[in-house]
XYZ file of C-alpha atoms in Angstrom:
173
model
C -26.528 44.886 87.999
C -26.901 42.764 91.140
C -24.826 43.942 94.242
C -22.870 41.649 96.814
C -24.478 43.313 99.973
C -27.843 42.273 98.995
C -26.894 38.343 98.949
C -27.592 38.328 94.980
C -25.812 37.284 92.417
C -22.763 39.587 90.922
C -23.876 39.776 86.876
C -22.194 41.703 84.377
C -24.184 44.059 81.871
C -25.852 40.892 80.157
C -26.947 39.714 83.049
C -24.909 36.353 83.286
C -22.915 35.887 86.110
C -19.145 38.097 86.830
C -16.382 35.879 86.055
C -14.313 35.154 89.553
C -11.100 37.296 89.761
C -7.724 35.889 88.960
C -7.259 36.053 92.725
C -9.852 33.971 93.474
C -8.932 30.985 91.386
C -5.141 31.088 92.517
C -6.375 30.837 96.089
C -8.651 28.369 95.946
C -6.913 26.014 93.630
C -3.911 26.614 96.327
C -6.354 25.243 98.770
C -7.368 22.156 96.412
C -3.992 21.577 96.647
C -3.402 21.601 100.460
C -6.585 18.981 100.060
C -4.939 16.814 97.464
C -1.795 16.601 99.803
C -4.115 15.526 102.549
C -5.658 12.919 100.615
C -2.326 11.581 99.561
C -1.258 11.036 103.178
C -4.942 9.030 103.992
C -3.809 6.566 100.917
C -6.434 8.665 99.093
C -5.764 9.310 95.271
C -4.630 13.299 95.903
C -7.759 15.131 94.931
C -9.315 18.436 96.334
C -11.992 20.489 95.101
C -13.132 23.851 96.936
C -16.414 25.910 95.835
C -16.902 29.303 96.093
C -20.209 31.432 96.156
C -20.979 34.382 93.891
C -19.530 36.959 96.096
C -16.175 34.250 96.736
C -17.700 33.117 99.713
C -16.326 29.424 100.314
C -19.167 27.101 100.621
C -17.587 24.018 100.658
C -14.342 22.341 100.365
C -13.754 18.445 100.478
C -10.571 15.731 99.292
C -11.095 12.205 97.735
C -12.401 10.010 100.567
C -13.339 7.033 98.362
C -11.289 4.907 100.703
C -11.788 6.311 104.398
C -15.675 5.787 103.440
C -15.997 2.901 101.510
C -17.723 4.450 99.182
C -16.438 4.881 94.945
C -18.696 8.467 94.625
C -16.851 9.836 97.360
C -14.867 11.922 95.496
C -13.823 14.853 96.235
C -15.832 17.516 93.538
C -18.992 15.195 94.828
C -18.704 15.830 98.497
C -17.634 19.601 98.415
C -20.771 19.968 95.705
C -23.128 17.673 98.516
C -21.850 20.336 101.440
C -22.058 23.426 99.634
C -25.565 22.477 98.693
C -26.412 21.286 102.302
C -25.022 24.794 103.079
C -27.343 26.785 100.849
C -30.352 24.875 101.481
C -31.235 23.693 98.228
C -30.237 21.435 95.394
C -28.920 24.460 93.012
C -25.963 26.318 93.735
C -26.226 30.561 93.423
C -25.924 31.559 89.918
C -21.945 32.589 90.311
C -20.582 29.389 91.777
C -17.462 28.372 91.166
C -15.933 24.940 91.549
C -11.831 24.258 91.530
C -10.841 20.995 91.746
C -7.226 19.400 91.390
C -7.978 17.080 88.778
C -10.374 17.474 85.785
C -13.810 15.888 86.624
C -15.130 12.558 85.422
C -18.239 11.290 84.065
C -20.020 11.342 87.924
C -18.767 14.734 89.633
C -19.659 15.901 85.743
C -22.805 15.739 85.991
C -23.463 16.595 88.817
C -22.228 19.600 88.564
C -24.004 20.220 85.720
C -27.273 19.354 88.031
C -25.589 21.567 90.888
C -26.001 24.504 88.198
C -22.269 25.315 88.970
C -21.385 28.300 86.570
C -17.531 28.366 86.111
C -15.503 25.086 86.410
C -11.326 25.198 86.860
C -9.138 22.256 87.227
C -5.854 21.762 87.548
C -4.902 18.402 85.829
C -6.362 17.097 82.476
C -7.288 13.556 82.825
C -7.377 11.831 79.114
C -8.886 7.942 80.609
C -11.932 9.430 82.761
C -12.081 13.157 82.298
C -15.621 14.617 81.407
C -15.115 18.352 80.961
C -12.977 18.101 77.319
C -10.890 15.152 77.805
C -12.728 12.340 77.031
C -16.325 13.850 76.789
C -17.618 16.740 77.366
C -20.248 16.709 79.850
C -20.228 20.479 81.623
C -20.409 22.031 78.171
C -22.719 19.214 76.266
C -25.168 21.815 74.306
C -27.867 18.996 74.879
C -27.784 19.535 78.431
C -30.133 22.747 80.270
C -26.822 24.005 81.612
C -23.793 24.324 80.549
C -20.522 25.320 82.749
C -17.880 27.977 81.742
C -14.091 26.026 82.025
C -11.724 28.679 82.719
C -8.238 28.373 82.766
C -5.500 27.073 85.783
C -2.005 27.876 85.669
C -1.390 24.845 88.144
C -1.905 21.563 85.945
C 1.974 20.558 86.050
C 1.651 20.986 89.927
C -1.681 19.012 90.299
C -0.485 16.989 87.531
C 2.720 16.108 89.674
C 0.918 15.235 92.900
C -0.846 12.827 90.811
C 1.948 11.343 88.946
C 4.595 11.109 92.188
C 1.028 9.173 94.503
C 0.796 6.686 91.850
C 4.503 6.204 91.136
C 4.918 5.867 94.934
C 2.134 3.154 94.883
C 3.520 1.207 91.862
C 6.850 1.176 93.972
């Protein structure tokens, strides 16, 4: 077993990575949140997406900036996954990472997370017309695929799914 003072990995007795504590997911998906609000008020559709190291270090956090940059990948899983990585120093995340977003991820942020070698994926909202982690496909846990991402469970989709609902109801008029 790996220790956190040494910088590796926490694993369990088989050696994969320790799933992140309840506490963990509540607080960062609470801080996707305060993301997704700030998105909202930039006119930005209200997602936020925070990653945490093995040891629950927070590597990265980003919000939907597809307007502000004039750019469609700049969403919010893809810029906090760009950062964290810059952060690290190389193209893989540590075996441990965790990703929370607000919304569930589509085709793009999919895969690359899949390529970020991201280990345990939570999102708040299911999204049933883009979604790629069980919606409409399933990218993170495609057995094809070298990697494959553990989804573990939110207990804030009606929040995140809310946010969403009341920016696009807003915008509709």
């Amino acid at each position: 077993m790996s220790s956190e003072s040494d910088g590796t990995p926490i694993s369990g007795p088989s050696g994969l990575p320790t799933e992140p504590t309840a506490g963990l997911v509540a607080g960062g998906m609470a801080l996707a949140l305060e993301l997704a609000r700030d998105a909202a008020s930039h006119d930005e559709v209200p997602v936020g997406a925070v990653i945490f190291g093995p040891s629950g270090e927070r590597l990265a956090s980003a919000r939907n900036e597809i307007l502000g940059r004039s750019d469609p990948t700049a969403h919010a899983e893809r810029l906090a996954l760009t950062a964290a990585c810059a952060r690290v120093g190389a193209p893989r995340l540590p075996a441990g990472s965790l990703l929370v977003s607000t919304l569930e991820p589509c085709a793009m942020c999919a895969g690359a997370i899949v390529l970020a070698r991201v280990d345990f994926l939570v999102f708040g909202a299911s999204d049933p017309k883009t979604g790629a982690c069980g919606s409409l496909r399933d990218i993170v846990r495609d057995p094809r695929l070298n990697h494959r991402v553990r989804l573990l469970p939110s207990r804030e989709g009606d929040a995140c799914g809310e946010l969403l609902s009341a920016f696009f109801r807003a915008r509709r008029g």
